[in-house]
mmCIF file of C-alpha atoms in Angstrom:
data_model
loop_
_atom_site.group_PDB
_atom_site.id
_atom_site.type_symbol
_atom_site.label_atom_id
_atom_site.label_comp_id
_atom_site.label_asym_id
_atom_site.label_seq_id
_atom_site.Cartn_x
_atom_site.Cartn_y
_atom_site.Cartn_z
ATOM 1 C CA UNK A 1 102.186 103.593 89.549
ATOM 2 C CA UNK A 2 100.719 100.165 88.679
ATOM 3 C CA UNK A 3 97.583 99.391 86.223
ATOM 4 C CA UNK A 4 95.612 96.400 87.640
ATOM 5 C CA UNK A 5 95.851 95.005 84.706
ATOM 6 C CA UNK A 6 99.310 94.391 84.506
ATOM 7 C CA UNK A 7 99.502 93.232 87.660
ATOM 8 C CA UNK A 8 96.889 90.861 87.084
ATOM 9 C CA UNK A 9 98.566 89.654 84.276
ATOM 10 C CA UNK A 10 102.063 89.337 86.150
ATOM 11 C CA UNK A 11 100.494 86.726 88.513
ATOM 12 C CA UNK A 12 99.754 84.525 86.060
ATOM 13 C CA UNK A 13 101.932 82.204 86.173
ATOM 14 C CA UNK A 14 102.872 79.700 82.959
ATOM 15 C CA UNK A 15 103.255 75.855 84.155
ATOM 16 C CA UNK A 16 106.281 74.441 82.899
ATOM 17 C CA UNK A 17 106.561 71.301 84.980
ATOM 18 C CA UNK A 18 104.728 69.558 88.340
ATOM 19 C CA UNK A 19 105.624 72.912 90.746
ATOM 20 C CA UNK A 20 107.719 74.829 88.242
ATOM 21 C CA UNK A 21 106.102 78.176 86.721
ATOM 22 C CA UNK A 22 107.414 81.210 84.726
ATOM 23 C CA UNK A 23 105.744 84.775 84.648
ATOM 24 C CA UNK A 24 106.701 88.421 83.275
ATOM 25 C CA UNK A 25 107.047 91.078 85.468
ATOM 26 C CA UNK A 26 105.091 94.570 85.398
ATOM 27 C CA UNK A 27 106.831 97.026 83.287
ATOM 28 C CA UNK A 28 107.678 100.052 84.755
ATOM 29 C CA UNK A 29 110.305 101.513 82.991
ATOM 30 C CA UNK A 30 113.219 100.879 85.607
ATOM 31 C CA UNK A 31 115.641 97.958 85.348
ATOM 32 C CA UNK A 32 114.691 96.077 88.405
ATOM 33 C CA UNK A 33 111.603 94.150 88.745
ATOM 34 C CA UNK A 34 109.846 95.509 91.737
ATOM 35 C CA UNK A 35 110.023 93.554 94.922
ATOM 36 C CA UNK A 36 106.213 94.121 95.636
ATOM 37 C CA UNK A 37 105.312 91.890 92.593
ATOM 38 C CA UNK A 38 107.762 89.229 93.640
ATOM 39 C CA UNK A 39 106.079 89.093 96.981
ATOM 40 C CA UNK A 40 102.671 88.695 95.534
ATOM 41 C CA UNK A 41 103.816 86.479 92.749
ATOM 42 C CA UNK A 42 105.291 84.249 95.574
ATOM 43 C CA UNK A 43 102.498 84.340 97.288
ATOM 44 C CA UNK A 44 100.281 83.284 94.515
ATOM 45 C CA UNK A 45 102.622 79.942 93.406
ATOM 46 C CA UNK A 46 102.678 78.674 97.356
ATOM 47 C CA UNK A 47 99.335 78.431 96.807
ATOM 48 C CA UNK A 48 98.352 76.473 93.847
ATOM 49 C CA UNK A 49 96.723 73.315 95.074
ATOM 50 C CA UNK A 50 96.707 73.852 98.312
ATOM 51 C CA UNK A 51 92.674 74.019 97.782
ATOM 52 C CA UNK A 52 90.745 75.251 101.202
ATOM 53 C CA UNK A 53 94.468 76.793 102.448
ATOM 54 C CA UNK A 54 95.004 80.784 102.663
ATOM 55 C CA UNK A 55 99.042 82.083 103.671
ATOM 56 C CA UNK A 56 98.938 83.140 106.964
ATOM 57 C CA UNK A 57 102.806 84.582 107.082
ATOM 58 C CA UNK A 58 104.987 85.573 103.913
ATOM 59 C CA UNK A 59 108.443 85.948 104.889
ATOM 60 C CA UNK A 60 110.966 86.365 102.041
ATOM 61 C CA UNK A 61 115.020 87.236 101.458
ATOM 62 C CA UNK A 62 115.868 89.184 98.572
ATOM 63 C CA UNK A 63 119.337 87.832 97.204
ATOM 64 C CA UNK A 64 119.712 89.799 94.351
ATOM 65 C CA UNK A 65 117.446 91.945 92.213
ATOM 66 C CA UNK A 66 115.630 90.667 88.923
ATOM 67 C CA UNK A 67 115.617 92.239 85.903
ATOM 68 C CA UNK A 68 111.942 93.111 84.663
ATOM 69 C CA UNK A 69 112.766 92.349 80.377
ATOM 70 C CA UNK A 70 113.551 88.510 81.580
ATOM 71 C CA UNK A 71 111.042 85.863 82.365
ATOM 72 C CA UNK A 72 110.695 84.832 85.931
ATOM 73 C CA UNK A 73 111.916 80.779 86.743
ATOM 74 C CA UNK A 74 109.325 80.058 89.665
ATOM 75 C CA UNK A 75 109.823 76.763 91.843
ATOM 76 C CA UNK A 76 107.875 75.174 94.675
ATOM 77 C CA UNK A 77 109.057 72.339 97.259
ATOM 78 C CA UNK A 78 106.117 71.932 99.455
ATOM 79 C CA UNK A 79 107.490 71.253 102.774
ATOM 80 C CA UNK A 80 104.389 70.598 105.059
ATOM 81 C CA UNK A 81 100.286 69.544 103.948
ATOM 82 C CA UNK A 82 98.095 69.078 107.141
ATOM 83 C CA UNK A 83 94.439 69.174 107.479
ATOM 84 C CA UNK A 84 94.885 73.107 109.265
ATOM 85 C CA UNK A 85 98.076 73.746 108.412
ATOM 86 C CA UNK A 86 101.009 73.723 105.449
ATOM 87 C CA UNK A 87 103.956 75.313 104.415
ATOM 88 C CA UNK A 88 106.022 76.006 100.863
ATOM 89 C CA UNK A 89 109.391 76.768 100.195
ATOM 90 C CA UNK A 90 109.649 79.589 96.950
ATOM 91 C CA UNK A 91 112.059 80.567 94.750
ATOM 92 C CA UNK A 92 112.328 83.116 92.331
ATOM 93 C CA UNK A 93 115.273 82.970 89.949
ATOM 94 C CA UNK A 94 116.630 84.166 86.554
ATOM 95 C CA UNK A 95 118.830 82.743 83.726
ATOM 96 C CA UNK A 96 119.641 79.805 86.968
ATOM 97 C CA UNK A 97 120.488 82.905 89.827
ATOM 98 C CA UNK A 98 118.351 82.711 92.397
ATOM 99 C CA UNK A 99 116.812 86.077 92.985
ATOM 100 C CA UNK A 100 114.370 85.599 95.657
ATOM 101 C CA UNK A 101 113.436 83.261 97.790
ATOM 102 C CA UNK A 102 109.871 83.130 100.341
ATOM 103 C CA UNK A 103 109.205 80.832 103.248
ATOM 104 C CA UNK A 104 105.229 80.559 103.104
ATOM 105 C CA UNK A 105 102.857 79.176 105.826
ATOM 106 C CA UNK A 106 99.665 78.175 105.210
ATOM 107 C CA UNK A 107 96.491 77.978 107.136
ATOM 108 C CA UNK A 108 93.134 76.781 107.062
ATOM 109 C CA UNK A 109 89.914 78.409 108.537
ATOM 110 C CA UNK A 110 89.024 77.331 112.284
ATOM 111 C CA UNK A 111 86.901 78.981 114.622
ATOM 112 C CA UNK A 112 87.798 81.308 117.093
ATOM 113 C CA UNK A 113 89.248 80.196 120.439
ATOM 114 C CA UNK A 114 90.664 83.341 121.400
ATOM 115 C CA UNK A 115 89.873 86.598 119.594
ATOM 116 C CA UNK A 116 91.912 89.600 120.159
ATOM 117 C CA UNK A 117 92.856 92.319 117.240
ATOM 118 C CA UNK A 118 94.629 95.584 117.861
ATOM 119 C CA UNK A 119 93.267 98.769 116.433
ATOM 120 C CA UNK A 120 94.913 101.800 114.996
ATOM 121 C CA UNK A 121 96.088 104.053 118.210
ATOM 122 C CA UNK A 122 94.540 107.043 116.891
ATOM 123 C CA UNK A 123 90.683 107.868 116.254
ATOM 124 C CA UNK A 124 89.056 105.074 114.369
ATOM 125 C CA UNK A 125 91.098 105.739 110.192
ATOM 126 C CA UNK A 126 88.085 107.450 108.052
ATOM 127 C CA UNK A 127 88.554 106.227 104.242
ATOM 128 C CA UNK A 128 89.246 109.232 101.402
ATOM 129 C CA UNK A 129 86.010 110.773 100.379
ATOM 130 C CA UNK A 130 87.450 111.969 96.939
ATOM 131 C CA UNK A 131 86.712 110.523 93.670
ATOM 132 C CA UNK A 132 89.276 108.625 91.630
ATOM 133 C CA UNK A 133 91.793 111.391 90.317
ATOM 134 C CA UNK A 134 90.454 114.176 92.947
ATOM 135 C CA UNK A 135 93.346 116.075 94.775
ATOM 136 C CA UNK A 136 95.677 114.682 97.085
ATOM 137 C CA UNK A 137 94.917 110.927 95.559
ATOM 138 C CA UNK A 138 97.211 109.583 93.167
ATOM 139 C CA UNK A 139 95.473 106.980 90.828
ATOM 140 C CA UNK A 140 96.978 105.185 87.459
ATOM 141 C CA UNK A 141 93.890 105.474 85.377
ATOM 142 C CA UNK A 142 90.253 102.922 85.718
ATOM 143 C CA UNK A 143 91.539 100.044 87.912
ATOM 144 C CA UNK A 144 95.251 101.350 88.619
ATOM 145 C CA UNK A 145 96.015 101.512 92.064
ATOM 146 C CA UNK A 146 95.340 104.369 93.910
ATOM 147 C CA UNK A 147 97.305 105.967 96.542
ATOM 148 C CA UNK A 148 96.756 108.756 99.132
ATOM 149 C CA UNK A 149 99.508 109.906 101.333
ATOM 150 C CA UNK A 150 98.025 111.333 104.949
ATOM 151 C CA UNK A 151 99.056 114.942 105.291
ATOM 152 C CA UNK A 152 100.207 115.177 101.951
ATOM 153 C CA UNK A 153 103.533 114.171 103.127
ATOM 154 C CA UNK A 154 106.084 113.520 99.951
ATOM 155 C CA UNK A 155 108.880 110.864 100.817
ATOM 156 C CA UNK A 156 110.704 111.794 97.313
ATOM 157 C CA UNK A 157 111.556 115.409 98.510
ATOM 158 C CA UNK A 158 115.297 115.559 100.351
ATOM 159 C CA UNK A 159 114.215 118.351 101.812
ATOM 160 C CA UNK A 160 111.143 117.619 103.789
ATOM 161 C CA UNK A 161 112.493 116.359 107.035
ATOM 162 C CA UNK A 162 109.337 114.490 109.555
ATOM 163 C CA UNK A 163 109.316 111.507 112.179
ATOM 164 C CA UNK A 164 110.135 108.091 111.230
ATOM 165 C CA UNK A 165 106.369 107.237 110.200
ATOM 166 C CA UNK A 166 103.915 107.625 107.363
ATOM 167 C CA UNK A 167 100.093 106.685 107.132
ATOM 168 C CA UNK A 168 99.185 105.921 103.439
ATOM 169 C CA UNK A 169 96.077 104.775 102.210
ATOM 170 C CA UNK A 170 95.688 102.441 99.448
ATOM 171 C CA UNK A 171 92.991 100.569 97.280
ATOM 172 C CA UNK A 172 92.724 98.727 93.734
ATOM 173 C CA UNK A 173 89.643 99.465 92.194
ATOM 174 C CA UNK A 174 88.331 96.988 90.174
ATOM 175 C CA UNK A 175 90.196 94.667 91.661
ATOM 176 C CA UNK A 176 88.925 90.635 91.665
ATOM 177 C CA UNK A 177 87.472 90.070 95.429
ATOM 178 C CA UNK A 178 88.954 86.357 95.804
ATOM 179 C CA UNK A 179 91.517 86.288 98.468
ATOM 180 C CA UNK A 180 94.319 85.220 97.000
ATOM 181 C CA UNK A 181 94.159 88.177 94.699
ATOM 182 C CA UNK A 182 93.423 90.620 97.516
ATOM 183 C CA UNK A 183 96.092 89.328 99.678
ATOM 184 C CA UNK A 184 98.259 89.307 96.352
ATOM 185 C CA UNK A 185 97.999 92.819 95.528
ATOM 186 C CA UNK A 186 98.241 93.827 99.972
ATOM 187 C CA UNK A 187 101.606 91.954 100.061
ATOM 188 C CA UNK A 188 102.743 94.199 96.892
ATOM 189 C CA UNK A 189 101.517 97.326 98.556
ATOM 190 C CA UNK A 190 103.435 96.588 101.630
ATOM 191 C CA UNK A 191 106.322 96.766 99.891
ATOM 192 C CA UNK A 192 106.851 100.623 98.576
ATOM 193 C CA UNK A 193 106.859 102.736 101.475
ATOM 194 C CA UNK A 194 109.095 101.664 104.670
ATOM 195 C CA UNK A 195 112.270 102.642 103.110
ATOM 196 C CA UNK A 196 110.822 106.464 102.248
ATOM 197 C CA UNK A 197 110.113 106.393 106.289
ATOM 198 C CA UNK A 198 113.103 105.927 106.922
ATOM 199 C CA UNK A 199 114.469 108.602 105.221
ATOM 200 C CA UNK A 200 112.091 110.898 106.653
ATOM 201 C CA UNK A 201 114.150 112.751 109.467
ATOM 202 C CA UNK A 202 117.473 113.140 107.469
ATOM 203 C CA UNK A 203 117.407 115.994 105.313
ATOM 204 C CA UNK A 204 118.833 115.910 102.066
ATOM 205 C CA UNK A 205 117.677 111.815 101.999
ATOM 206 C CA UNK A 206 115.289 110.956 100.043
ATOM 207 C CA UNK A 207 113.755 108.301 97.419
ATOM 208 C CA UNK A 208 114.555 110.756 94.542
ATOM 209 C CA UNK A 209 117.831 109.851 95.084
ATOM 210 C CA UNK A 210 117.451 106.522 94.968
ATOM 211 C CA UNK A 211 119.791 105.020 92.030
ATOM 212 C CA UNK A 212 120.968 108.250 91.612
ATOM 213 C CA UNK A 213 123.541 108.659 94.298
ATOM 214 C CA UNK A 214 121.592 106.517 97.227
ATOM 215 C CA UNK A 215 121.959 102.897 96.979
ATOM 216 C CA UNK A 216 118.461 101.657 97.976
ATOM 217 C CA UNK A 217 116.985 98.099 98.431
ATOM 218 C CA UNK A 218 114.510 95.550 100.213
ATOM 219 C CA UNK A 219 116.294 92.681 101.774
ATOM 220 C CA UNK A 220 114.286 90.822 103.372
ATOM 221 C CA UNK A 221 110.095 91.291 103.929
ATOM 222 C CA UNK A 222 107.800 89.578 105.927
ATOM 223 C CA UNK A 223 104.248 89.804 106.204
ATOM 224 C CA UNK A 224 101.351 88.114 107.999
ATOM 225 C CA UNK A 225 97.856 88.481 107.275
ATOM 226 C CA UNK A 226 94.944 88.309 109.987
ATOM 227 C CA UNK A 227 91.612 89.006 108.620
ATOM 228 C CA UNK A 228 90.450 89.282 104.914
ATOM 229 C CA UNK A 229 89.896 92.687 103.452
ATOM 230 C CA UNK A 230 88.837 93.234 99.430
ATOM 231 C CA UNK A 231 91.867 94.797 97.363
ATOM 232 C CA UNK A 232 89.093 97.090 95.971
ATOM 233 C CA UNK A 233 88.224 98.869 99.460
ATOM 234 C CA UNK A 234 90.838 101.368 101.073
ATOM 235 C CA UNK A 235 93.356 99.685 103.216
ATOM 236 C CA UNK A 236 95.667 102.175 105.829
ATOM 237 C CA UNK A 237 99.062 101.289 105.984
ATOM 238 C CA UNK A 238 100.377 102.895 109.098
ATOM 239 C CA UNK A 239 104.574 102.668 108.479
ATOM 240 C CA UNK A 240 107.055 103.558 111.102
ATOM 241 C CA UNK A 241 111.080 103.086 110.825
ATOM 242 C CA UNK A 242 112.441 102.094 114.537
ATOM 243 C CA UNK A 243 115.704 101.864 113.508
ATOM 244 C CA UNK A 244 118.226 103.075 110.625
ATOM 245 C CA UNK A 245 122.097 102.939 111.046
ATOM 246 C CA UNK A 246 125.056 101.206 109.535
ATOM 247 C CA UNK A 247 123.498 101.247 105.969
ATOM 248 C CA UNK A 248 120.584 99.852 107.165
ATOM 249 C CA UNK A 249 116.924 100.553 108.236
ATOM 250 C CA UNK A 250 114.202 98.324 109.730
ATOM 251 C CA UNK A 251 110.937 99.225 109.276
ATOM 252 C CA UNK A 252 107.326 97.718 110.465
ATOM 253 C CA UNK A 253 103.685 98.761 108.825
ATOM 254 C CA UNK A 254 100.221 97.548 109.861
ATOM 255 C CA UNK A 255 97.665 97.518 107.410
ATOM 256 C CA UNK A 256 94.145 98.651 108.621
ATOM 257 C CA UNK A 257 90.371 98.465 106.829
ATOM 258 C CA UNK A 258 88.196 101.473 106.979
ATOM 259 C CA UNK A 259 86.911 101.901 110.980
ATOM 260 C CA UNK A 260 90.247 100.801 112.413
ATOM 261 C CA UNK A 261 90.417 96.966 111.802
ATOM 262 C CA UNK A 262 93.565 95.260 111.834
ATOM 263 C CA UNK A 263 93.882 93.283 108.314
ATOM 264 C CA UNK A 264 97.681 92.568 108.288
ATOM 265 C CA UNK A 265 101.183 93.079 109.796
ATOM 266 C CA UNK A 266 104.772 93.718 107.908
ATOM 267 C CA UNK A 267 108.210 94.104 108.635
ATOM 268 C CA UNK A 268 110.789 94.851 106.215
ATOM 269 C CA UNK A 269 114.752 95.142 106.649
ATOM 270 C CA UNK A 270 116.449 97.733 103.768
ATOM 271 C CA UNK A 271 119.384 98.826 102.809
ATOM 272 C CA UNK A 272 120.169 102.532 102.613
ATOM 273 C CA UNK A 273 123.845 103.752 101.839
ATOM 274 C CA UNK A 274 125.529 106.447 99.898
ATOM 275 C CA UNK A 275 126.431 105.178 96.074
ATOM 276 C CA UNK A 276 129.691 104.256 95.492
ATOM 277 C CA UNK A 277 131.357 106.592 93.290
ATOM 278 C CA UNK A 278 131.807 104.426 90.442
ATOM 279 C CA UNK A 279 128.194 104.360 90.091
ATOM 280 C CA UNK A 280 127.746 100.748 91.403
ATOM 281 C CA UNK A 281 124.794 99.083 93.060
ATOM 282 C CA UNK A 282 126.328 96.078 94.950
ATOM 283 C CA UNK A 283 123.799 94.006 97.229
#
């Protein structure tokens, strides 16, 4: 689980030179950085000074995983500035390895010309009633980030076999209400739960065997947001996994406010293989 405050604190990023940045990464006692924070910390260097711009579409490629003791190098090229429209090129790397890198278009507000938004194909979502730290919701103190899984379905267990889909909702209390920080802390969120879909109909899969004797990783993500929707009010993220074969799985998630509104869209492409026997964890 993540406190806000450290990933507050991980999106703060150090200026080292005209589009250059470091940052740390949120310590949670593996030895990968997670991919969720390199999303949102992506997200947050495409858009410094790129005043009156939000990101419209996040799409990144995952080349190699960062370690989470090392500082993060940070780079932007910006590629495009128009009045409605921009776009940045990111890149995350480490000791001169490039470890991630984002393709990140921006847009400005205009008015509607055409208004259309899906909503979730079941009843309208209702929010979770329960107080912070009440049954069936996971939460990582004042501010951490609190997760409820629908049906009280658990994606670590290799023995509880279900469809290829998952409905989890999510919020940050406390969280700041700017955009940038609530589309920030989405685009991390996005991040955790398509692989654990995947795994759903194969018994004896699971992610408590990932990096244990399951290879497991994100390679590339993409989302695109549609409407704005505060980090501190719960969010549905409605997974499902289409596809998983050759090592591989492909996954898609849309993320819905309270009532049924359509907020954002994801994809994500993962790999999922047996370890090799020597213990290795080759991309």
């Amino acid at each position: 689980m993540f406190s806000l405050d450290a990933v507050l604190a991980s999106l703060e990023l150090e200026p080292v030179d005209t589009d250059r940045y470091r940052a740390g990464s949120i310590q949670l006692g593996g030895p990968v950085a997670h991919g969720g924070q390199l999303l949102a910390q992506s997200l947050v260097a495409a858009l410094v000074g790129q005043d009156g711009k939000k990101v419209k579409t996040l799409h990144t490629v995952f080349a190699r995983a960062a370690r989470p003791d090392t500082p993060l190098d940070i780079a932007v090229t910006r590629q495009h500035s128009g009045r409605s429209l921009a776009a940045s090129a990111v890149s995350i790397s480490q000791g001169g390895r490039l470890c991630v890198q984002s393709q990140v278009l921006l847009t400005g507000d205009e008015p509607d010309f055409i208004s259309y938004a899906e909503t979730h194909p079941a009843p309208p979502p209702v929010p979770p009633t329960e107080p912070a730290g009440a049954a069936g919701v996971e939460t990582n103190g004042s501010g951490g980030w609190q997760v409820r899984v629908v049906g009280d379905v658990d994606i670590s267990d290799p023995d509880e076999v279900g469809p290829p889909e998952l409905d989890v909702w999510i919020r940050w209390p406390g969280a700041p209400d700017d955009l940038v920080t609530s589309q920030a802390l989405l685009a991390l969120s996005t991040d955790s739960f398509l692989i654990g879909t995947a795994m759903r109909p194969h018994p004896g899969v699971g992610q408590r065997l990932a990096h244990v004797s399951l290879s497991t990783g994100v390679l590339s993500h993409t989302i695109t947001f549609h409407q704005p929707g505060p980090a501190s009010e719960w969010v549905l993220l409605a997974h499902r996994s289409p596809y998983a074969g050759h090592g591989r799985s492909y996954g898609q998630g849309s993320a819905y406010r309270g009532g049924g509104a359509l907020v954002a869209s994801f994809v994500q492409d993962n790999m999922i293989r047996a370890m090799a026997a020597s213990g290795a964890r080759h991309l």
